[in-house]
XYZ file of C-alpha atoms in Angstrom:
680
model
C 26.178 97.596 114.980
C 28.587 96.279 117.596
C 32.030 97.756 118.158
C 33.994 95.056 116.333
C 31.903 95.359 113.169
C 31.979 99.181 113.344
C 35.775 99.181 113.656
C 36.134 96.803 110.715
C 33.770 98.849 108.522
C 35.547 102.139 109.396
C 38.872 100.629 108.324
C 37.331 99.202 105.150
C 35.655 102.480 104.171
C 38.805 104.501 104.906
C 40.910 102.276 102.644
C 38.298 102.369 99.858
C 37.905 106.152 99.966
C 41.675 106.699 99.943
C 41.861 104.577 96.769
C 38.951 106.380 95.103
C 40.393 109.774 96.045
C 43.757 108.797 94.484
C 42.015 107.623 91.301
C 39.953 110.806 90.965
C 42.365 113.585 91.945
C 45.790 112.168 91.099
C 45.297 109.612 88.307
C 42.200 111.117 86.646
C 40.746 107.587 86.325
C 37.704 107.440 88.671
C 36.183 103.980 89.109
C 33.063 105.103 91.037
C 30.571 107.939 90.509
C 30.531 111.079 92.639
C 27.245 109.879 94.133
C 28.720 106.529 95.199
C 31.767 108.273 96.679
C 29.580 110.698 98.654
C 27.398 107.881 100.010
C 30.430 105.951 101.258
C 31.866 109.131 102.822
C 28.573 109.866 104.602
C 28.532 106.327 105.971
C 32.094 106.733 107.270
C 31.303 110.061 108.945
C 28.213 108.568 110.611
C 30.181 105.590 111.934
C 32.980 107.824 113.247
C 30.439 109.950 115.119
C 29.012 106.833 116.764
C 32.452 105.277 117.418
C 34.990 108.123 117.585
C 37.518 105.836 119.265
C 37.977 103.991 115.955
C 38.543 107.075 113.797
C 41.903 106.766 111.998
C 44.427 109.651 112.079
C 44.351 109.767 108.253
C 40.568 109.384 107.949
C 39.169 110.602 104.575
C 36.431 112.359 106.591
C 38.999 115.080 107.355
C 38.688 116.165 103.731
C 35.359 117.843 104.526
C 36.792 119.836 107.455
C 34.777 120.661 110.539
C 37.669 121.712 112.757
C 37.439 125.252 114.155
C 40.779 126.970 114.853
C 40.657 130.308 116.675
C 44.421 130.805 116.738
C 46.995 129.173 114.489
C 50.020 128.084 116.565
C 53.401 129.392 115.399
C 55.830 126.625 114.436
C 59.585 126.872 113.841
C 60.593 125.220 110.575
C 63.043 122.321 110.858
C 64.706 123.725 107.741
C 64.329 127.463 106.979
C 61.979 128.224 104.065
C 64.276 130.470 102.068
C 63.178 132.585 99.131
C 64.664 132.323 95.645
C 66.684 134.969 93.888
C 64.961 136.418 90.811
C 66.225 136.966 87.299
C 64.566 138.661 84.322
C 66.990 138.138 81.413
C 68.998 135.510 79.585
C 72.202 137.364 80.524
C 71.410 137.016 84.241
C 70.691 133.313 83.721
C 74.070 132.883 82.027
C 75.742 134.596 84.983
C 73.909 132.208 87.347
C 75.235 129.288 85.262
C 78.779 130.739 85.248
C 78.844 131.018 89.048
C 77.709 127.422 89.445
C 80.404 126.145 87.092
C 82.903 127.148 89.786
C 81.555 124.157 91.727
C 81.592 121.609 88.889
C 83.899 120.909 85.955
C 81.163 119.090 84.015
C 78.210 120.705 82.273
C 75.528 121.231 84.888
C 72.178 119.494 84.592
C 69.217 121.651 85.602
C 65.620 120.867 86.458
C 63.073 123.390 85.176
C 59.657 123.677 86.832
C 56.816 126.162 86.520
C 56.709 128.830 89.233
C 53.219 128.478 90.678
C 51.558 131.665 91.897
C 50.043 130.638 95.222
C 50.871 130.143 98.897
C 53.986 128.210 99.959
C 53.382 125.263 102.288
C 55.558 122.768 104.169
C 54.151 119.314 104.973
C 55.582 116.792 107.439
C 54.954 113.040 107.136
C 55.730 110.434 109.761
C 55.379 106.740 108.932
C 53.383 107.669 105.851
C 50.832 109.859 107.656
C 50.456 113.634 107.217
C 51.154 115.111 110.662
C 51.725 118.815 110.051
C 51.130 121.566 107.501
C 52.878 124.907 108.074
C 52.811 128.169 106.070
C 56.044 129.875 105.037
C 55.550 132.779 107.477
C 58.804 134.708 107.776
C 60.868 131.765 106.554
C 61.943 130.784 110.077
C 58.513 130.402 111.652
C 55.100 129.778 110.106
C 51.508 129.060 111.118
C 50.282 125.524 111.737
C 47.336 125.087 109.330
C 47.241 121.278 109.386
C 43.446 121.006 109.713
C 43.004 123.225 106.661
C 45.509 121.497 104.365
C 43.896 118.140 105.129
C 40.834 119.338 103.223
C 42.832 119.640 99.970
C 42.283 116.441 97.999
C 45.590 116.578 96.111
C 47.491 116.435 99.421
C 47.661 112.777 100.498
C 46.721 111.994 104.088
C 48.316 108.569 103.797
C 51.164 107.491 101.512
C 51.734 104.237 99.675
C 54.814 102.567 98.239
C 58.354 102.567 99.580
C 58.279 106.013 101.251
C 60.705 107.483 103.800
C 59.721 107.084 107.447
C 60.047 110.777 108.237
C 60.457 113.735 105.899
C 59.271 117.182 104.911
C 57.933 118.115 101.492
C 57.268 121.627 100.246
C 55.164 123.074 97.506
C 52.570 125.624 96.525
C 48.880 125.697 97.327
C 47.016 127.281 94.439
C 43.462 128.176 93.521
C 42.617 127.068 89.960
C 40.851 129.583 87.721
C 37.598 127.595 87.859
C 37.549 127.633 91.680
C 38.473 131.325 91.726
C 35.676 132.331 89.344
C 33.093 130.263 91.243
C 34.199 131.711 94.605
C 34.083 135.304 93.387
C 30.673 134.828 91.771
C 29.363 133.539 95.115
C 30.896 136.483 96.996
C 29.442 139.037 94.580
C 26.010 137.384 94.861
C 26.203 137.809 98.657
C 27.219 141.461 98.281
C 30.816 140.761 99.399
C 34.031 142.160 97.937
C 35.538 139.710 95.384
C 39.124 138.501 95.795
C 41.678 140.436 93.755
C 43.494 137.373 92.366
C 43.821 133.579 92.869
C 47.046 133.990 94.875
C 45.346 136.152 97.515
C 42.355 133.827 97.565
C 44.544 130.756 98.155
C 46.562 132.454 100.892
C 43.448 133.800 102.598
C 41.724 130.416 102.449
C 44.572 128.774 104.357
C 43.943 131.103 107.303
C 40.179 130.518 107.558
C 39.243 129.394 111.057
C 36.630 126.892 109.844
C 38.233 123.998 107.932
C 34.883 123.102 106.327
C 34.959 126.498 104.591
C 38.455 125.735 103.267
C 37.166 122.447 101.854
C 34.590 124.368 99.810
C 37.268 126.570 98.206
C 38.517 123.630 96.063
C 42.210 124.397 96.434
C 44.931 122.413 94.693
C 48.579 121.741 95.533
C 51.795 120.938 93.683
C 54.670 119.567 95.785
C 58.181 119.985 94.447
C 60.869 119.891 97.137
C 61.753 116.941 99.387
C 63.755 117.405 102.622
C 65.167 114.826 105.012
C 68.348 114.326 107.005
C 68.960 111.078 105.113
C 67.730 111.361 101.533
C 68.521 108.145 99.610
C 68.502 109.957 96.248
C 71.349 111.631 94.389
C 69.317 114.112 92.355
C 66.301 116.381 92.698
C 64.570 114.762 89.711
C 64.943 111.311 91.306
C 63.270 112.657 94.466
C 60.333 114.057 92.475
C 59.840 110.783 90.574
C 59.664 108.888 93.863
C 57.285 111.341 95.538
C 54.857 110.688 92.661
C 55.053 106.966 93.460
C 54.196 107.736 97.103
C 51.011 109.560 96.080
C 52.044 113.218 95.752
C 50.968 115.583 92.995
C 54.338 116.685 91.668
C 54.886 119.327 88.957
C 53.183 118.311 85.720
C 55.616 120.258 83.547
C 59.144 119.321 84.584
C 62.145 119.106 82.291
C 65.746 117.997 82.721
C 68.002 120.413 80.844
C 71.651 120.003 79.831
C 73.070 123.496 80.139
C 71.520 126.938 80.186
C 70.487 126.990 76.479
C 67.962 124.190 77.052
C 66.741 126.079 80.134
C 66.142 129.151 77.965
C 64.128 127.098 75.439
C 61.861 125.878 78.265
C 61.368 129.467 79.479
C 60.446 130.745 75.998
C 57.982 127.878 75.558
C 56.113 128.642 78.785
C 56.211 132.419 78.468
C 53.572 131.876 75.771
C 51.957 128.602 76.870
C 51.275 129.852 80.432
C 48.144 131.630 79.208
C 46.545 128.240 78.444
C 47.049 126.792 81.934
C 44.056 126.349 84.312
C 46.018 128.160 87.053
C 48.432 131.100 87.381
C 52.203 130.919 87.056
C 54.572 133.883 87.062
C 57.816 132.319 85.923
C 60.054 129.269 85.817
C 62.165 127.843 88.659
C 65.601 126.498 87.719
C 67.346 124.112 90.125
C 70.644 122.249 89.962
C 69.705 118.579 89.691
C 72.707 117.109 91.529
C 72.429 117.122 95.337
C 76.235 116.964 95.554
C 76.602 120.227 93.606
C 73.749 121.767 95.620
C 75.608 120.941 98.822
C 78.872 122.395 97.511
C 77.221 125.595 96.276
C 75.437 126.128 99.589
C 73.325 129.125 100.563
C 73.451 132.862 101.024
C 71.685 134.372 104.046
C 68.395 134.519 102.133
C 68.439 131.968 99.303
C 70.114 128.857 97.868
C 72.917 129.490 95.391
C 71.855 126.444 93.338
C 68.358 127.646 92.390
C 66.866 130.751 90.831
C 63.495 131.962 89.576
C 63.107 133.451 86.123
C 60.196 135.914 86.280
C 58.117 136.550 83.173
C 57.891 140.116 81.931
C 55.247 142.089 83.769
C 51.976 143.071 82.123
C 51.727 146.769 81.211
C 48.650 149.026 81.045
C 47.983 152.745 80.494
C 45.913 154.919 82.820
C 45.421 158.535 83.912
C 47.533 160.102 86.680
C 45.134 161.919 89.030
C 47.684 163.452 91.433
C 50.668 162.758 93.692
C 50.466 162.326 97.451
C 53.375 162.072 99.885
C 53.650 159.502 102.685
C 55.947 159.554 105.684
C 57.497 156.293 106.915
C 58.673 155.420 110.430
C 62.288 156.247 109.517
C 61.309 159.752 108.367
C 61.665 159.059 104.639
C 59.045 160.777 102.469
C 57.741 158.529 99.671
C 55.747 159.936 96.741
C 52.713 157.907 95.632
C 50.892 158.264 92.310
C 47.102 158.158 92.577
C 45.660 156.685 89.389
C 42.368 156.145 87.673
C 41.545 152.497 88.603
C 42.759 150.013 86.001
C 42.879 146.190 85.801
C 46.437 144.852 85.883
C 47.607 141.235 86.264
C 44.451 140.163 88.041
C 44.101 143.157 90.368
C 42.590 146.635 90.251
C 45.413 149.184 90.572
C 44.679 152.632 92.029
C 48.142 153.664 93.260
C 51.753 153.189 92.305
C 54.930 153.930 94.220
C 57.365 156.477 92.798
C 60.078 155.781 95.425
C 61.751 159.222 95.502
C 62.230 162.621 93.851
C 64.745 161.221 91.354
C 62.126 158.834 89.944
C 59.636 161.696 89.486
C 62.337 163.709 87.705
C 63.471 160.819 85.485
C 59.877 160.175 84.391
C 59.328 163.913 83.912
C 55.804 163.577 85.301
C 53.346 166.361 84.482
C 49.880 167.018 85.850
C 47.164 164.892 84.170
C 49.678 162.665 82.355
C 48.668 159.305 80.915
C 51.170 156.826 82.363
C 52.226 153.237 81.726
C 52.004 150.998 84.795
C 53.595 147.602 85.465
C 53.775 145.353 88.473
C 57.352 145.126 89.679
C 57.986 141.424 90.268
C 54.225 140.972 89.656
C 53.526 142.427 93.103
C 54.105 146.173 93.496
C 52.638 148.508 90.833
C 55.071 151.045 89.408
C 55.000 153.715 86.708
C 57.469 152.885 83.941
C 56.770 155.641 81.444
C 54.563 158.420 80.119
C 52.463 158.506 76.943
C 53.829 161.810 75.620
C 51.379 161.850 72.696
C 48.521 162.357 75.145
C 50.207 165.115 77.193
C 48.643 168.567 77.156
C 51.337 171.132 76.307
C 49.965 173.524 78.962
C 50.415 171.071 81.852
C 53.299 171.736 84.287
C 55.763 169.264 85.850
C 55.299 167.887 89.369
C 57.679 169.143 92.045
C 58.689 167.354 95.205
C 57.356 168.927 98.418
C 59.703 170.972 100.607
C 58.103 170.419 104.031
C 57.017 167.333 105.955
C 53.388 166.511 105.057
C 52.690 165.656 108.730
C 54.549 168.086 111.004
C 55.581 170.842 108.550
C 59.313 170.600 109.296
C 61.551 171.479 106.349
C 62.786 168.301 104.664
C 66.472 167.629 104.151
C 68.419 165.436 101.777
C 71.910 164.179 102.524
C 74.508 164.504 99.803
C 74.649 161.386 97.678
C 71.283 160.062 98.883
C 68.040 159.997 96.930
C 65.549 160.237 99.803
C 64.139 163.392 101.360
C 63.723 163.031 105.117
C 61.918 164.751 107.955
C 64.581 165.391 110.634
C 61.968 165.850 113.396
C 62.084 162.160 114.405
C 61.291 162.682 118.104
C 58.245 164.913 117.549
C 56.779 163.953 114.169
C 53.681 161.797 114.959
C 53.920 159.241 112.096
C 57.591 158.605 112.884
C 56.836 158.062 116.551
C 53.890 155.745 115.803
C 55.992 153.911 113.228
C 58.709 153.225 115.792
C 56.133 152.034 118.310
C 54.517 149.677 115.788
C 57.907 148.366 114.681
C 58.898 147.699 118.310
C 55.876 145.439 118.998
C 55.923 143.711 115.585
C 56.204 139.957 115.240
C 59.883 139.841 114.279
C 60.771 142.264 117.069
C 59.079 142.100 120.505
C 56.078 140.135 119.191
C 53.357 141.881 121.244
C 50.512 140.703 118.991
C 47.807 141.908 121.370
C 48.728 145.528 120.599
C 48.018 145.309 116.882
C 44.968 146.443 114.877
C 45.223 150.157 115.650
C 45.640 149.884 119.424
C 49.036 151.634 119.292
C 47.363 154.601 117.627
C 44.843 154.785 120.487
C 47.615 154.694 123.103
C 49.550 157.392 121.249
C 46.490 159.625 120.881
C 45.812 159.302 124.625
C 49.488 160.186 125.312
C 49.955 156.923 127.214
C 52.804 155.840 124.932
C 55.161 158.299 123.244
C 58.269 156.096 123.119
C 58.918 152.355 123.320
C 59.828 152.383 127.029
C 56.330 153.693 127.849
C 54.843 150.306 126.920
C 56.246 148.865 130.154
C 54.545 151.532 132.287
C 51.058 150.544 131.119
C 48.691 149.277 133.815
C 45.253 147.716 133.916
C 43.784 150.957 135.251
C 45.315 153.083 132.471
C 44.030 150.781 129.699
C 40.598 149.559 130.715
C 37.763 151.338 128.942
C 39.824 153.057 126.233
C 37.965 153.279 122.931
C 38.285 154.860 119.499
C 36.337 154.712 116.243
C 38.568 154.434 113.154
C 36.672 156.078 110.262
C 36.069 154.300 106.955
C 38.931 154.793 104.502
C 39.689 153.479 101.004
C 36.621 151.208 100.938
C 37.523 149.761 104.348
C 34.606 149.856 106.809
C 34.527 151.878 110.005
C 36.151 150.099 112.964
C 35.686 150.415 116.716
C 38.725 149.668 118.900
C 37.839 148.880 122.503
C 40.056 147.982 125.465
C 37.868 145.537 127.357
C 38.915 143.324 130.267
C 40.203 140.375 128.244
C 41.983 142.657 125.765
C 43.801 144.504 128.555
C 44.806 141.248 130.255
C 46.221 139.917 126.972
C 48.197 143.129 126.363
C 49.782 143.136 129.813
C 50.557 139.426 129.583
C 52.152 139.832 126.150
C 54.276 142.753 127.362
C 55.460 140.685 130.302
C 56.278 137.772 127.966
C 58.245 140.122 125.705
C 60.808 140.535 128.496
C 62.026 137.049 127.544
C 62.680 138.033 123.908
C 66.412 137.507 123.155
C 68.760 140.458 122.895
C 69.232 140.337 119.117
C 65.500 140.928 118.590
C 65.446 143.691 121.224
C 68.247 145.400 119.282
C 66.260 145.044 116.042
C 63.125 146.353 117.809
C 64.862 149.641 118.659
C 64.468 150.638 115.018
C 68.031 151.811 114.379
C 68.387 153.035 110.803
C 69.949 150.444 108.437
C 69.879 147.729 111.133
C 67.590 144.967 109.950
C 66.879 141.624 111.556
C 69.980 139.830 110.248
C 72.401 142.695 110.957
C 70.988 143.086 114.483
C 71.715 139.405 115.153
C 75.293 139.729 113.914
C 75.959 142.865 115.963
C 74.407 141.343 119.094
C 76.458 138.169 118.814
C 79.682 140.071 118.088
C 79.486 142.450 121.067
C 77.431 140.338 123.475
C 75.570 143.158 125.252
C 74.124 146.643 124.825
C 76.835 148.412 126.852
C 79.632 147.239 124.548
C 77.630 148.316 121.494
C 77.112 151.781 122.994
C 80.855 152.155 123.572
C 81.977 150.758 120.189
C 83.749 152.731 117.458
C 83.459 152.479 113.680
C 86.389 150.051 113.341
C 84.750 147.711 115.861
C 81.628 147.435 113.710
C 83.278 146.967 110.322
C 84.984 143.803 111.595
C 81.550 142.164 111.545
C 80.529 140.384 108.356
C 78.146 142.475 106.182
C 78.486 145.520 108.461
C 80.007 148.517 106.695
C 80.664 152.118 107.661
C 77.127 153.294 106.845
C 75.619 150.855 109.341
C 78.356 151.637 111.873
C 77.595 155.372 111.767
C 73.844 154.682 112.036
C 74.345 152.737 115.277
C 76.809 155.262 116.702
C 74.499 158.185 115.863
C 71.582 156.392 117.529
C 73.449 156.090 120.821
C 74.754 159.661 120.675
C 71.154 160.822 121.118
C 70.552 161.295 124.872
C 66.840 160.550 124.403
C 67.748 157.070 123.204
C 70.091 156.504 126.145
C 67.251 157.360 128.539
C 64.966 154.904 126.727
C 67.604 152.142 126.871
C 68.038 152.636 130.624
C 64.273 152.477 131.130
C 64.071 149.259 129.089
C 66.873 147.806 131.209
C 64.959 148.680 134.368
C 61.818 147.085 132.899
C 63.709 143.801 132.609
C 64.284 143.417 128.870
C 67.148 141.202 127.681
C 70.153 143.427 127.034
C 72.798 140.766 126.537
C 73.218 137.539 124.611
C 72.292 134.496 126.671
C 74.005 131.462 125.222
C 71.886 128.340 124.887
C 74.057 125.666 126.438
C 72.250 122.950 124.477
C 73.490 124.588 121.233
C 77.103 124.806 122.416
C 79.183 121.725 121.609
C 82.430 122.778 123.298
C 84.581 125.763 124.284
C 87.514 124.681 122.099
C 87.385 127.970 120.177
C 86.421 130.230 123.071
C 87.695 133.769 122.531
C 89.037 132.992 119.052
C 88.066 135.076 116.031
C 87.785 133.542 112.524
C 87.475 134.839 108.986
C 86.126 132.233 106.529
C 87.020 132.435 102.826
C 86.757 130.060 99.875
C 84.854 126.860 99.047
C 84.666 123.956 101.500
C 83.338 120.374 101.557
C 80.264 121.763 103.349
C 78.545 125.130 103.013
C 80.148 128.205 104.580
C 77.051 128.705 106.701
C 77.623 125.261 108.229
C 81.267 126.159 108.883
C 80.219 129.377 110.626
C 77.649 127.540 112.733
C 80.363 125.125 113.841
C 82.606 128.024 114.873
C 79.951 129.539 117.142
C 78.874 126.116 118.441
C 82.430 125.613 119.744
C 82.664 129.042 121.368
C 84.346 131.055 118.614
C 83.139 133.983 116.557
C 83.462 134.866 112.883
C 83.936 138.245 111.211
C 83.807 139.421 107.621
C 87.251 140.945 107.185
C 90.809 140.224 108.290
C 92.227 142.581 110.924
C 94.853 142.595 113.643
C 92.229 141.128 115.980
C 91.662 138.068 113.747
C 93.111 134.849 115.183
C 92.616 132.526 112.203
C 91.866 132.730 108.492
C 90.060 129.508 107.581
C 91.029 129.013 103.926
C 89.041 126.903 101.476
C 89.535 126.343 97.744
C 89.546 129.449 95.520
C 89.820 131.806 98.470
C 90.242 135.518 97.818
C 93.918 136.471 97.257
C 93.459 139.838 99.000
C 92.375 138.180 102.246
C 95.341 135.806 102.121
C 97.748 138.691 101.453
C 96.316 140.773 104.312
C 96.454 137.779 106.686
C 100.091 137.166 105.806
C 100.981 140.828 106.311
C 99.261 140.872 109.724
C 100.764 137.456 110.617
C 97.278 135.945 111.062
C 97.459 132.142 111.159
C 96.003 130.569 107.976
C 94.495 127.121 108.526
C 92.869 124.520 106.254
C 89.484 122.842 106.658
C 91.151 119.673 108.015
C 93.139 121.689 110.566
C 89.911 123.378 111.660
C 88.270 119.993 112.293
C 91.259 118.983 114.412
C 90.757 122.110 116.557
C 87.134 121.249 117.386
C 87.615 117.532 118.055
């Protein structure tokens, strides 16, 4: 076959197979047999092997996989993949509705969709062709699994109709019950451990290195959220209707509801009907239909204000309490864990349940050998919710919380007003030290991936690393040849950790690369109590460098939005410890970033340079957008009005207390329009 004929036949077969795939998987109206489809696909694959130059970017042959991916590149989302707030009662739903009515005088129209229990995915299309598939990851960055998602037949490789030229669409990749049962039967037959539930199986399948193996898992996908800088639609439901026309598998059960009572009827219907579905759901997602109201309502730091997830009541089972064990976390908090007789619960075998703290043990009045009721909190974490008193032996005694650290033996203490018992020996208690080391190199902190999988434990055992600054003293000579065997534990096989040439090179390279990590993540990596990722970013931006943070007082911290006295004292206490000062100085000498480096490309002007703003009320755009504009023009924003505040930016329905305080302190109060004039 000459090149011209081969090219023509490849194009013809590709078009035919796209049509047949749409008929079979999306419309449920196949016009050819499976045998005919397979024969045409085999012909296409053969032609593409002979003439790879004519293979189309959306070729149906990609459905069968074949791509091998050793490492999945990390991709920054164009739009953050935020999580939804959860609710478990009608009262909480009514409160959600009440808050939204502050943004609209009319009755709000909601869209109700099933909450699929799978793995979140974001797909990018350019000119009608699928170009990228990215996992949720941490919400800011995810893994590029494009080759794997192309094997899922319900995800179109090529769109039809009047689609947008460039957009992102998000949804959930799920494993239907039939695929899950078949996969687990195959694994058991091979002597392998079966998957615990379809959600884990779907998530794990997306990270397989061989795309042909993903194709065999028979995954499915529902897509329910369209994103673009220039959406031509006014409502979410209109977007979903159009995505169906383009070839997407949108939610099958979707309902427009006038008011929260109709929403509640939909929830009650599916709380029962969910058991008849061929896949798992764990709730209902409620979204405001109007994009205009969505825009007005805006976002919190973690989730949209215009959407919420109603979670169905967790399944409950009874089982025997074997004993309690006590675990020590990196911050020194001792957490009690209940060890249980294994029991099936919501698709998984449960052997342990968290008890959180001594107060929980006391409130449950746990006795030795109790029969307990177990639920999955939010369908994820098992927890004990009660005791079957009828089965309790009258001679059994209550459990008591331990008095000494289970690792180093130091007497535990408990601050007044706090529920947690803590080991105060933070600089010499091995699990606390290892926890700090592991936190420091974690992905959201210094991102030294090469030191994962137990390697930190080896370095600690060999006394090569006892604090985070020691990482930057490691050399090729000190690492090469290190080895440790991790014994089998909790059905996990024995593991051998070896520091061979390539491993050592990767570790040293990653440590060197970590010196470029921005200051806010370095601050988070230090592991200061109560200072999470978001708070670390706010503190870093407010003060600008480590020296100013070390010299700051409580009142300096509480000016920052979301930073209260508890966080302020945590940071101050951290820097009062001379050991920590020594570590900071060593990290400085190693070359880590200890000050905020402004990205000039993100800065639009210096019109607000040195000016401090407090933002309060409702604006024509979200408050997050307002705050981003302040920093982009050189200003900074804080959470509370003080004598150091230059401007109070006042929107509609702003808090009267902030206005009163601003007036008393003679802080200039400006409107949204006046703010725009300042940044022109």
